[in-house]
Amino acid sequence: MMINQKRLKKWCVIWGILLGMVLTSLSASAAIKPATFIFHDRTGSLQAEMPLITAAQKSNVKVSVLHARVNKQGKVKLSGQLKQGTVPIVAVKFAKQEGNYQKTATWSYQVIKKSQAKWHFKAMNLVGIGTGNMGIMNCLVKYGGSNQMPTLVKQVAIAGPFNGTHIQPNAGSKLAKNGRPYHMNMLYHELLSLKKAYPQTSRVLNIYGNQGHYSDGMVANNSSRALKYLVTPRAKSYQEQVVNGLTASHKQLTRNPQVQKAVVKFLWHK
């Protein structure tokens, strides 16, 4: 009788180990696909991000919508459930409309690291809307070269003010063939180290709107297109897409069907 009890305990231990291995494997498989982080504009909110997520769902992309909320002190709170076999999308919400890009860079980093610790992914996509791009770029400057972040697979920039917004000097500066602005904004200078440090694993899609006069009404097209010089030739690929017309305004771009189609195709459809 004692022998049977010992054998039973032994088999319980073995089955416990095997079950743990299976559950670990399932957890890992759920996070194989890169997590996509969407960062909104300084004057925006989740309302600008959700049209992109909805467009993905309508395109038959199986999505787990996760949330990262950052309070005014920069503390990150995560919510949502990552389901096996789905694409994880992290919609990021900043409580404070912060104009300090160094601060939003740190907050963006905290969102990424805490999400990685919770959901165990090894690769990511980054999507920036308006000034959300500046938080991303400064985050890559500060943390991208030290193996502190997941592998960057794809980056989407929407209406990025890389050389400033329309109220800043030199924002509409002419560009050289390689994308280099002839006159650089101070904030652009702070990103120049990416010329030697931008992740070589990443593909880049740069989308900007032209309502007329080569501007989306808030950001000059040349300011958005100045991204090219920062990421090439290190990026695996770089492509631009301009959207024209009334629905190409800065605040309307993520609701534009052309933008939605381009983002979904680039991130999740081959």
PDB file of N, CA and C in Angstrom, residues 25-117:
ATOM      1  N   SER A  25       4.177  26.416 -22.902  1.00  0.00           N
ATOM      2  CA  SER A  25       4.235  26.406 -24.359  1.00  0.00           C
ATOM      3  C   SER A  25       3.070  27.160 -24.965  1.00  0.00           C
ATOM      4  N   LEU A  26       1.854  26.955 -24.388  1.00  0.00           N
ATOM      5  CA  LEU A  26       0.673  27.652 -24.890  1.00  0.00           C
ATOM      6  C   LEU A  26       0.792  29.147 -24.672  1.00  0.00           C
ATOM      7  N   SER A  27       1.326  29.537 -23.506  1.00  0.00           N
ATOM      8  CA  SER A  27       1.502  30.960 -23.208  1.00  0.00           C
ATOM      9  C   SER A  27       2.474  31.593 -24.181  1.00  0.00           C
ATOM     10  N   ALA A  28       3.557  30.857 -24.480  1.00  0.00           N
ATOM     11  CA  ALA A  28       4.554  31.383 -25.410  1.00  0.00           C
ATOM     12  C   ALA A  28       3.982  31.503 -26.810  1.00  0.00           C
ATOM     13  N   SER A  29       3.193  30.474 -27.233  1.00  0.00           N
ATOM     14  CA  SER A  29       2.644  30.498 -28.585  1.00  0.00           C
ATOM     15  C   SER A  29       1.654  31.631 -28.756  1.00  0.00           C
ATOM     16  N   ALA A  30       0.985  32.028 -27.652  1.00  0.00           N
ATOM     17  CA  ALA A  30       0.015  33.119 -27.728  1.00  0.00           C
ATOM     18  C   ALA A  30       0.691  34.448 -28.011  1.00  0.00           C
ATOM     19  N   ALA A  31       1.988  34.523 -27.666  1.00  0.00           N
ATOM     20  CA  ALA A  31       2.688  35.794 -27.809  1.00  0.00           C
ATOM     21  C   ALA A  31       3.731  35.771 -28.925  1.00  0.00           C
ATOM     22  N   ILE A  32       3.648  34.767 -29.813  1.00  0.00           N
ATOM     23  CA  ILE A  32       4.621  34.672 -30.902  1.00  0.00           C
ATOM     24  C   ILE A  32       4.530  35.884 -31.827  1.00  0.00           C
ATOM     25  N   LYS A  33       3.322  36.306 -32.145  1.00  0.00           N
ATOM     26  CA  LYS A  33       3.150  37.421 -33.064  1.00  0.00           C
ATOM     27  C   LYS A  33       3.573  38.728 -32.396  1.00  0.00           C
ATOM     28  N   PRO A  34       4.207  39.622 -33.154  1.00  0.00           N
ATOM     29  CA  PRO A  34       4.656  40.892 -32.555  1.00  0.00           C
ATOM     30  C   PRO A  34       3.495  41.694 -31.975  1.00  0.00           C
ATOM     31  N   ALA A  35       3.727  42.289 -30.840  1.00  0.00           N
ATOM     32  CA  ALA A  35       2.737  43.187 -30.243  1.00  0.00           C
ATOM     33  C   ALA A  35       2.816  44.538 -30.950  1.00  0.00           C
ATOM     34  N   THR A  36       1.668  45.090 -31.281  1.00  0.00           N
ATOM     35  CA  THR A  36       1.616  46.387 -31.961  1.00  0.00           C
ATOM     36  C   THR A  36       1.165  47.458 -30.978  1.00  0.00           C
ATOM     37  N   PHE A  37       2.025  48.442 -30.743  1.00  0.00           N
ATOM     38  CA  PHE A  37       1.714  49.552 -29.849  1.00  0.00           C
ATOM     39  C   PHE A  37       1.277  50.763 -30.674  1.00  0.00           C
ATOM     40  N   ILE A  38       0.174  51.382 -30.261  1.00  0.00           N
ATOM     41  CA  ILE A  38      -0.300  52.584 -30.944  1.00  0.00           C
ATOM     42  C   ILE A  38      -0.267  53.754 -29.967  1.00  0.00           C
ATOM     43  N   PHE A  39       0.479  54.800 -30.331  1.00  0.00           N
ATOM     44  CA  PHE A  39       0.643  55.982 -29.490  1.00  0.00           C
ATOM     45  C   PHE A  39      -0.059  57.173 -30.136  1.00  0.00           C
ATOM     46  N   HIS A  40      -0.955  57.808 -29.391  1.00  0.00           N
ATOM     47  CA  HIS A  40      -1.749  58.900 -29.957  1.00  0.00           C
ATOM     48  C   HIS A  40      -1.022  60.246 -29.916  1.00  0.00           C
ATOM     49  N   ASP A  41      -1.612  61.203 -30.581  1.00  0.00           N
ATOM     50  CA  ASP A  41      -1.096  62.558 -30.690  1.00  0.00           C
ATOM     51  C   ASP A  41      -1.211  63.291 -29.346  1.00  0.00           C
ATOM     52  N   ARG A  42      -0.409  64.325 -29.181  1.00  0.00           N
ATOM     53  CA  ARG A  42      -0.445  65.109 -27.940  1.00  0.00           C
ATOM     54  C   ARG A  42      -1.833  65.685 -27.672  1.00  0.00           C
ATOM     55  N   THR A  43      -2.536  66.036 -28.725  1.00  0.00           N
ATOM     56  CA  THR A  43      -3.885  66.595 -28.564  1.00  0.00           C
ATOM     57  C   THR A  43      -4.965  65.549 -28.813  1.00  0.00           C
ATOM     58  N   GLY A  44      -4.552  64.287 -28.940  1.00  0.00           N
ATOM     59  CA  GLY A  44      -5.504  63.231 -29.264  1.00  0.00           C
ATOM     60  C   GLY A  44      -5.809  62.328 -28.086  1.00  0.00           C
ATOM     61  N   SER A  45      -6.377  61.162 -28.405  1.00  0.00           N
ATOM     62  CA  SER A  45      -6.771  60.197 -27.380  1.00  0.00           C
ATOM     63  C   SER A  45      -6.962  58.843 -28.054  1.00  0.00           C
ATOM     64  N   LEU A  46      -7.569  57.916 -27.318  1.00  0.00           N
ATOM     65  CA  LEU A  46      -7.867  56.601 -27.882  1.00  0.00           C
ATOM     66  C   LEU A  46      -8.806  56.681 -29.074  1.00  0.00           C
ATOM     67  N   GLN A  47      -9.572  57.760 -29.171  1.00  0.00           N
ATOM     68  CA  GLN A  47     -10.500  57.923 -30.295  1.00  0.00           C
ATOM     69  C   GLN A  47      -9.766  57.955 -31.634  1.00  0.00           C
ATOM     70  N   ALA A  48      -8.506  58.389 -31.615  1.00  0.00           N
ATOM     71  CA  ALA A  48      -7.718  58.401 -32.849  1.00  0.00           C
ATOM     72  C   ALA A  48      -7.129  57.027 -33.157  1.00  0.00           C
ATOM     73  N   GLU A  49      -6.975  56.193 -32.141  1.00  0.00           N
ATOM     74  CA  GLU A  49      -6.367  54.878 -32.312  1.00  0.00           C
ATOM     75  C   GLU A  49      -7.383  53.806 -32.721  1.00  0.00           C
ATOM     76  N   MET A  50      -8.582  53.897 -32.167  1.00  0.00           N
ATOM     77  CA  MET A  50      -9.576  52.839 -32.366  1.00  0.00           C
ATOM     78  C   MET A  50      -9.969  52.597 -33.827  1.00  0.00           C
ATOM     79  N   PRO A  51     -10.022  53.640 -34.691  1.00  0.00           N
ATOM     80  CA  PRO A  51     -10.347  53.354 -36.091  1.00  0.00           C
ATOM     81  C   PRO A  51      -9.369  52.383 -36.756  1.00  0.00           C
ATOM     82  N   LEU A  52      -8.110  52.432 -36.368  1.00  0.00           N
ATOM     83  CA  LEU A  52      -7.116  51.508 -36.928  1.00  0.00           C
ATOM     84  C   LEU A  52      -7.364  50.089 -36.432  1.00  0.00           C
ATOM     85  N   ILE A  53      -7.713  49.969 -35.162  1.00  0.00           N
ATOM     86  CA  ILE A  53      -7.999  48.652 -34.586  1.00  0.00           C
ATOM     87  C   ILE A  53      -9.263  48.064 -35.199  1.00  0.00           C
ATOM     88  N   THR A  54     -10.290  48.894 -35.337  1.00  0.00           N
ATOM     89  CA  THR A  54     -11.541  48.444 -35.957  1.00  0.00           C
ATOM     90  C   THR A  54     -11.314  48.009 -37.397  1.00  0.00           C
ATOM     91  N   ALA A  55     -10.479  48.750 -38.107  1.00  0.00           N
ATOM     92  CA  ALA A  55     -10.169  48.401 -39.500  1.00  0.00           C
ATOM     93  C   ALA A  55      -9.485  47.043 -39.578  1.00  0.00           C
ATOM     94  N   ALA A  56      -8.612  46.751 -38.631  1.00  0.00           N
ATOM     95  CA  ALA A  56      -7.943  45.445 -38.595  1.00  0.00           C
ATOM     96  C   ALA A  56      -8.958  44.334 -38.375  1.00  0.00           C
ATOM     97  N   GLN A  57      -9.868  44.553 -37.449  1.00  0.00           N
ATOM     98  CA  GLN A  57     -10.886  43.542 -37.156  1.00  0.00           C
ATOM     99  C   GLN A  57     -11.790  43.300 -38.359  1.00  0.00           C
ATOM    100  N   LYS A  58     -12.151  44.362 -39.063  1.00  0.00           N
ATOM    101  CA  LYS A  58     -12.995  44.226 -40.246  1.00  0.00           C
ATOM    102  C   LYS A  58     -12.269  43.533 -41.395  1.00  0.00           C
ATOM    103  N   SER A  59     -10.936  43.536 -41.327  1.00  0.00           N
ATOM    104  CA  SER A  59     -10.128  42.876 -42.363  1.00  0.00           C
ATOM    105  C   SER A  59      -9.775  41.449 -41.965  1.00  0.00           C
ATOM    106  N   ASN A  60     -10.534  40.922 -41.009  1.00  0.00           N
ATOM    107  CA  ASN A  60     -10.385  39.531 -40.567  1.00  0.00           C
ATOM    108  C   ASN A  60      -9.055  39.249 -39.872  1.00  0.00           C
ATOM    109  N   VAL A  61      -8.491  40.268 -39.247  1.00  0.00           N
ATOM    110  CA  VAL A  61      -7.323  40.067 -38.405  1.00  0.00           C
ATOM    111  C   VAL A  61      -7.822  39.725 -37.001  1.00  0.00           C
ATOM    112  N   LYS A  62      -7.425  38.570 -36.493  1.00  0.00           N
ATOM    113  CA  LYS A  62      -7.839  38.160 -35.153  1.00  0.00           C
ATOM    114  C   LYS A  62      -7.030  38.947 -34.128  1.00  0.00           C
ATOM    115  N   VAL A  63      -7.716  39.786 -33.383  1.00  0.00           N
ATOM    116  CA  VAL A  63      -7.050  40.767 -32.540  1.00  0.00           C
ATOM    117  C   VAL A  63      -7.378  40.561 -31.061  1.00  0.00           C
ATOM    118  N   SER A  64      -6.357  40.710 -30.223  1.00  0.00           N
ATOM    119  CA  SER A  64      -6.565  40.881 -28.785  1.00  0.00           C
ATOM    120  C   SER A  64      -6.275  42.344 -28.482  1.00  0.00           C
ATOM    121  N   VAL A  65      -7.320  43.094 -28.098  1.00  0.00           N
ATOM    122  CA  VAL A  65      -7.145  44.515 -27.809  1.00  0.00           C
ATOM    123  C   VAL A  65      -6.747  44.675 -26.341  1.00  0.00           C
ATOM    124  N   LEU A  66      -5.553  45.158 -26.137  1.00  0.00           N
ATOM    125  CA  LEU A  66      -5.006  45.376 -24.799  1.00  0.00           C
ATOM    126  C   LEU A  66      -4.890  46.876 -24.563  1.00  0.00           C
ATOM    127  N   HIS A  67      -4.824  47.278 -23.312  1.00  0.00           N
ATOM    128  CA  HIS A  67      -4.775  48.703 -23.010  1.00  0.00           C
ATOM    129  C   HIS A  67      -3.638  49.021 -22.045  1.00  0.00           C
ATOM    130  N   ALA A  68      -2.988  50.140 -22.308  1.00  0.00           N
ATOM    131  CA  ALA A  68      -1.964  50.662 -21.397  1.00  0.00           C
ATOM    132  C   ALA A  68      -2.315  52.110 -21.104  1.00  0.00           C
ATOM    133  N   ARG A  69      -2.644  52.390 -19.856  1.00  0.00           N
ATOM    134  CA  ARG A  69      -3.000  53.752 -19.454  1.00  0.00           C
ATOM    135  C   ARG A  69      -1.884  54.326 -18.596  1.00  0.00           C
ATOM    136  N   VAL A  70      -1.454  55.526 -18.960  1.00  0.00           N
ATOM    137  CA  VAL A  70      -0.363  56.189 -18.250  1.00  0.00           C
ATOM    138  C   VAL A  70      -0.922  57.413 -17.539  1.00  0.00           C
ATOM    139  N   ASN A  71      -0.809  57.441 -16.213  1.00  0.00           N
ATOM    140  CA  ASN A  71      -1.373  58.574 -15.482  1.00  0.00           C
ATOM    141  C   ASN A  71      -0.444  59.793 -15.552  1.00  0.00           C
ATOM    142  N   LYS A  72      -0.825  60.868 -14.899  1.00  0.00           N
ATOM    143  CA  LYS A  72      -0.079  62.123 -14.996  1.00  0.00           C
ATOM    144  C   LYS A  72       1.324  62.035 -14.403  1.00  0.00           C
ATOM    145  N   GLN A  73       1.539  61.045 -13.551  1.00  0.00           N
ATOM    146  CA  GLN A  73       2.861  60.848 -12.955  1.00  0.00           C
ATOM    147  C   GLN A  73       3.709  59.852 -13.748  1.00  0.00           C
ATOM    148  N   GLY A  74       3.136  59.304 -14.823  1.00  0.00           N
ATOM    149  CA  GLY A  74       3.867  58.369 -15.660  1.00  0.00           C
ATOM    150  C   GLY A  74       3.732  56.916 -15.249  1.00  0.00           C
ATOM    151  N   LYS A  75       2.858  56.620 -14.297  1.00  0.00           N
ATOM    152  CA  LYS A  75       2.654  55.236 -13.873  1.00  0.00           C
ATOM    153  C   LYS A  75       1.768  54.513 -14.872  1.00  0.00           C
ATOM    154  N   VAL A  76       2.175  53.290 -15.229  1.00  0.00           N
ATOM    155  CA  VAL A  76       1.489  52.519 -16.273  1.00  0.00           C
ATOM    156  C   VAL A  76       0.565  51.468 -15.657  1.00  0.00           C
ATOM    157  N   LYS A  77      -0.657  51.410 -16.162  1.00  0.00           N
ATOM    158  CA  LYS A  77      -1.611  50.380 -15.758  1.00  0.00           C
ATOM    159  C   LYS A  77      -2.052  49.621 -16.998  1.00  0.00           C
ATOM    160  N   LEU A  78      -1.896  48.297 -16.966  1.00  0.00           N
ATOM    161  CA  LEU A  78      -2.233  47.449 -18.107  1.00  0.00           C
ATOM    162  C   LEU A  78      -3.551  46.713 -17.861  1.00  0.00           C
ATOM    163  N   SER A  79      -4.282  46.482 -18.933  1.00  0.00           N
ATOM    164  CA  SER A  79      -5.513  45.701 -18.839  1.00  0.00           C
ATOM    165  C   SER A  79      -5.761  44.978 -20.153  1.00  0.00           C
ATOM    166  N   GLY A  80      -6.592  43.957 -20.091  1.00  0.00           N
ATOM    167  CA  GLY A  80      -6.899  43.181 -21.289  1.00  0.00           C
ATOM    168  C   GLY A  80      -6.344  41.772 -21.195  1.00  0.00           C
ATOM    169  N   GLN A  81      -6.859  40.900 -22.038  1.00  0.00           N
ATOM    170  CA  GLN A  81      -6.448  39.498 -22.046  1.00  0.00           C
ATOM    171  C   GLN A  81      -5.904  39.107 -23.414  1.00  0.00           C
ATOM    172  N   LEU A  82      -4.706  38.548 -23.423  1.00  0.00           N
ATOM    173  CA  LEU A  82      -4.088  38.091 -24.664  1.00  0.00           C
ATOM    174  C   LEU A  82      -4.543  36.676 -24.960  1.00  0.00           C
ATOM    175  N   LYS A  83      -5.288  36.521 -26.048  1.00  0.00           N
ATOM    176  CA  LYS A  83      -5.822  35.212 -26.417  1.00  0.00           C
ATOM    177  C   LYS A  83      -4.889  34.516 -27.399  1.00  0.00           C
ATOM    178  N   GLN A  84      -4.809  33.215 -27.263  1.00  0.00           N
ATOM    179  CA  GLN A  84      -3.929  32.423 -28.110  1.00  0.00           C
ATOM    180  C   GLN A  84      -4.293  32.567 -29.587  1.00  0.00           C
ATOM    181  N   GLY A  85      -3.250  32.725 -30.427  1.00  0.00           N
ATOM    182  CA  GLY A  85      -3.452  32.776 -31.871  1.00  0.00           C
ATOM    183  C   GLY A  85      -3.935  34.109 -32.401  1.00  0.00           C
ATOM    184  N   THR A  86      -3.883  35.149 -31.569  1.00  0.00           N
ATOM    185  CA  THR A  86      -4.346  36.463 -32.005  1.00  0.00           C
ATOM    186  C   THR A  86      -3.190  37.448 -32.126  1.00  0.00           C
ATOM    187  N   VAL A  87      -3.477  38.549 -32.784  1.00  0.00           N
ATOM    188  CA  VAL A  87      -2.513  39.649 -32.893  1.00  0.00           C
ATOM    189  C   VAL A  87      -2.705  40.584 -31.690  1.00  0.00           C
ATOM    190  N   PRO A  88      -1.694  40.750 -30.856  1.00  0.00           N
ATOM    191  CA  PRO A  88      -1.849  41.666 -29.728  1.00  0.00           C
ATOM    192  C   PRO A  88      -1.673  43.125 -30.152  1.00  0.00           C
ATOM    193  N   ILE A  89      -2.674  43.956 -29.857  1.00  0.00           N
ATOM    194  CA  ILE A  89      -2.578  45.388 -30.118  1.00  0.00           C
ATOM    195  C   ILE A  89      -2.726  46.123 -28.793  1.00  0.00           C
ATOM    196  N   VAL A  90      -1.747  46.926 -28.454  1.00  0.00           N
ATOM    197  CA  VAL A  90      -1.769  47.681 -27.204  1.00  0.00           C
ATOM    198  C   VAL A  90      -2.123  49.133 -27.521  1.00  0.00           C
ATOM    199  N   ALA A  91      -3.332  49.531 -27.141  1.00  0.00           N
ATOM    200  CA  ALA A  91      -3.767  50.914 -27.319  1.00  0.00           C
ATOM    201  C   ALA A  91      -3.299  51.718 -26.109  1.00  0.00           C
ATOM    202  N   VAL A  92      -2.452  52.705 -26.358  1.00  0.00           N
ATOM    203  CA  VAL A  92      -1.832  53.465 -25.267  1.00  0.00           C
ATOM    204  C   VAL A  92      -2.576  54.778 -25.056  1.00  0.00           C
ATOM    205  N   LYS A  93      -2.867  55.084 -23.800  1.00  0.00           N
ATOM    206  CA  LYS A  93      -3.576  56.317 -23.454  1.00  0.00           C
ATOM    207  C   LYS A  93      -2.784  57.089 -22.403  1.00  0.00           C
ATOM    208  N   PHE A  94      -2.361  58.306 -22.763  1.00  0.00           N
ATOM    209  CA  PHE A  94      -1.702  59.199 -21.818  1.00  0.00           C
ATOM    210  C   PHE A  94      -2.742  60.116 -21.182  1.00  0.00           C
ATOM    211  N   ALA A  95      -2.774  60.147 -19.856  1.00  0.00           N
ATOM    212  CA  ALA A  95      -3.727  61.010 -19.159  1.00  0.00           C
ATOM    213  C   ALA A  95      -3.353  62.477 -19.310  1.00  0.00           C
ATOM    214  N   LYS A  96      -2.060  62.755 -19.395  1.00  0.00           N
ATOM    215  CA  LYS A  96      -1.584  64.127 -19.506  1.00  0.00           C
ATOM    216  C   LYS A  96      -1.158  64.403 -20.940  1.00  0.00           C
ATOM    217  N   GLN A  97      -1.589  65.530 -21.488  1.00  0.00           N
ATOM    218  CA  GLN A  97      -1.197  65.920 -22.838  1.00  0.00           C
ATOM    219  C   GLN A  97       0.204  66.534 -22.764  1.00  0.00           C
ATOM    220  N   GLU A  98       1.195  65.673 -22.675  1.00  0.00           N
ATOM    221  CA  GLU A  98       2.569  66.087 -22.420  1.00  0.00           C
ATOM    222  C   GLU A  98       3.279  66.523 -23.691  1.00  0.00           C
ATOM    223  N   GLY A  99       3.910  67.706 -23.645  1.00  0.00           N
ATOM    224  CA  GLY A  99       4.640  68.222 -24.795  1.00  0.00           C
ATOM    225  C   GLY A  99       6.129  67.979 -24.714  1.00  0.00           C
ATOM    226  N   ASN A 100       6.592  67.429 -23.598  1.00  0.00           N
ATOM    227  CA  ASN A 100       8.003  67.119 -23.418  1.00  0.00           C
ATOM    228  C   ASN A 100       8.292  65.736 -23.997  1.00  0.00           C
ATOM    229  N   TYR A 101       8.967  65.691 -25.126  1.00  0.00           N
ATOM    230  CA  TYR A 101       9.173  64.422 -25.816  1.00  0.00           C
ATOM    231  C   TYR A 101      10.127  63.496 -25.065  1.00  0.00           C
ATOM    232  N   GLN A 102      11.027  64.044 -24.258  1.00  0.00           N
ATOM    233  CA  GLN A 102      11.897  63.194 -23.456  1.00  0.00           C
ATOM    234  C   GLN A 102      11.071  62.438 -22.412  1.00  0.00           C
ATOM    235  N   LYS A 103      10.069  63.105 -21.882  1.00  0.00           N
ATOM    236  CA  LYS A 103       9.207  62.470 -20.889  1.00  0.00           C
ATOM    237  C   LYS A 103       8.317  61.408 -21.543  1.00  0.00           C
ATOM    238  N   THR A 104       7.733  61.749 -22.698  1.00  0.00           N
ATOM    239  CA  THR A 104       6.892  60.752 -23.368  1.00  0.00           C
ATOM    240  C   THR A 104       7.723  59.579 -23.880  1.00  0.00           C
ATOM    241  N   ALA A 105       9.006  59.816 -24.160  1.00  0.00           N
ATOM    242  CA  ALA A 105       9.897  58.724 -24.552  1.00  0.00           C
ATOM    243  C   ALA A 105      10.057  57.739 -23.400  1.00  0.00           C
ATOM    244  N   THR A 106      10.247  58.264 -22.202  1.00  0.00           N
ATOM    245  CA  THR A 106      10.379  57.413 -21.016  1.00  0.00           C
ATOM    246  C   THR A 106       9.076  56.686 -20.732  1.00  0.00           C
ATOM    247  N   TRP A 107       7.965  57.383 -20.854  1.00  0.00           N
ATOM    248  CA  TRP A 107       6.667  56.745 -20.631  1.00  0.00           C
ATOM    249  C   TRP A 107       6.417  55.641 -21.659  1.00  0.00           C
ATOM    250  N   SER A 108       6.770  55.911 -22.904  1.00  0.00           N
ATOM    251  CA  SER A 108       6.594  54.903 -23.959  1.00  0.00           C
ATOM    252  C   SER A 108       7.423  53.661 -23.659  1.00  0.00           C
ATOM    253  N   TYR A 109       8.629  53.889 -23.195  1.00  0.00           N
ATOM    254  CA  TYR A 109       9.512  52.775 -22.830  1.00  0.00           C
ATOM    255  C   TYR A 109       8.908  51.945 -21.699  1.00  0.00           C
ATOM    256  N   GLN A 110       8.362  52.631 -20.687  1.00  0.00           N
ATOM    257  CA  GLN A 110       7.748  51.926 -19.563  1.00  0.00           C
ATOM    258  C   GLN A 110       6.547  51.095 -20.021  1.00  0.00           C
ATOM    259  N   VAL A 111       5.765  51.639 -20.940  1.00  0.00           N
ATOM    260  CA  VAL A 111       4.628  50.896 -21.487  1.00  0.00           C
ATOM    261  C   VAL A 111       5.108  49.619 -22.164  1.00  0.00           C
ATOM    262  N   ILE A 112       6.138  49.743 -22.979  1.00  0.00           N
ATOM    263  CA  ILE A 112       6.663  48.593 -23.720  1.00  0.00           C
ATOM    264  C   ILE A 112       7.220  47.532 -22.776  1.00  0.00           C
ATOM    265  N   LYS A 113       8.030  47.956 -21.811  1.00  0.00           N
ATOM    266  CA  LYS A 113       8.671  47.005 -20.903  1.00  0.00           C
ATOM    267  C   LYS A 113       7.657  46.302 -19.996  1.00  0.00           C
ATOM    268  N   LYS A 114       6.702  47.045 -19.458  1.00  0.00           N
ATOM    269  CA  LYS A 114       5.703  46.430 -18.590  1.00  0.00           C
ATOM    270  C   LYS A 114       4.810  45.475 -19.384  1.00  0.00           C
ATOM    271  N   SER A 115       4.493  45.850 -20.623  1.00  0.00           N
ATOM    272  CA  SER A 115       3.684  44.975 -21.481  1.00  0.00           C
ATOM    273  C   SER A 115       4.447  43.691 -21.809  1.00  0.00           C
ATOM    274  N   GLN A 116       5.719  43.839 -22.065  1.00  0.00           N
ATOM    275  CA  GLN A 116       6.549  42.675 -22.371  1.00  0.00           C
ATOM    276  C   GLN A 116       6.623  41.724 -21.169  1.00  0.00           C
ATOM    277  N   ALA A 117       6.755  42.291 -19.981  1.00  0.00           N
ATOM    278  CA  ALA A 117       6.825  41.474 -18.773  1.00  0.00           C
ATOM    279  C   ALA A 117       5.511  40.734 -18.510  1.00  0.00           C
TER     280      ALA A 117
END
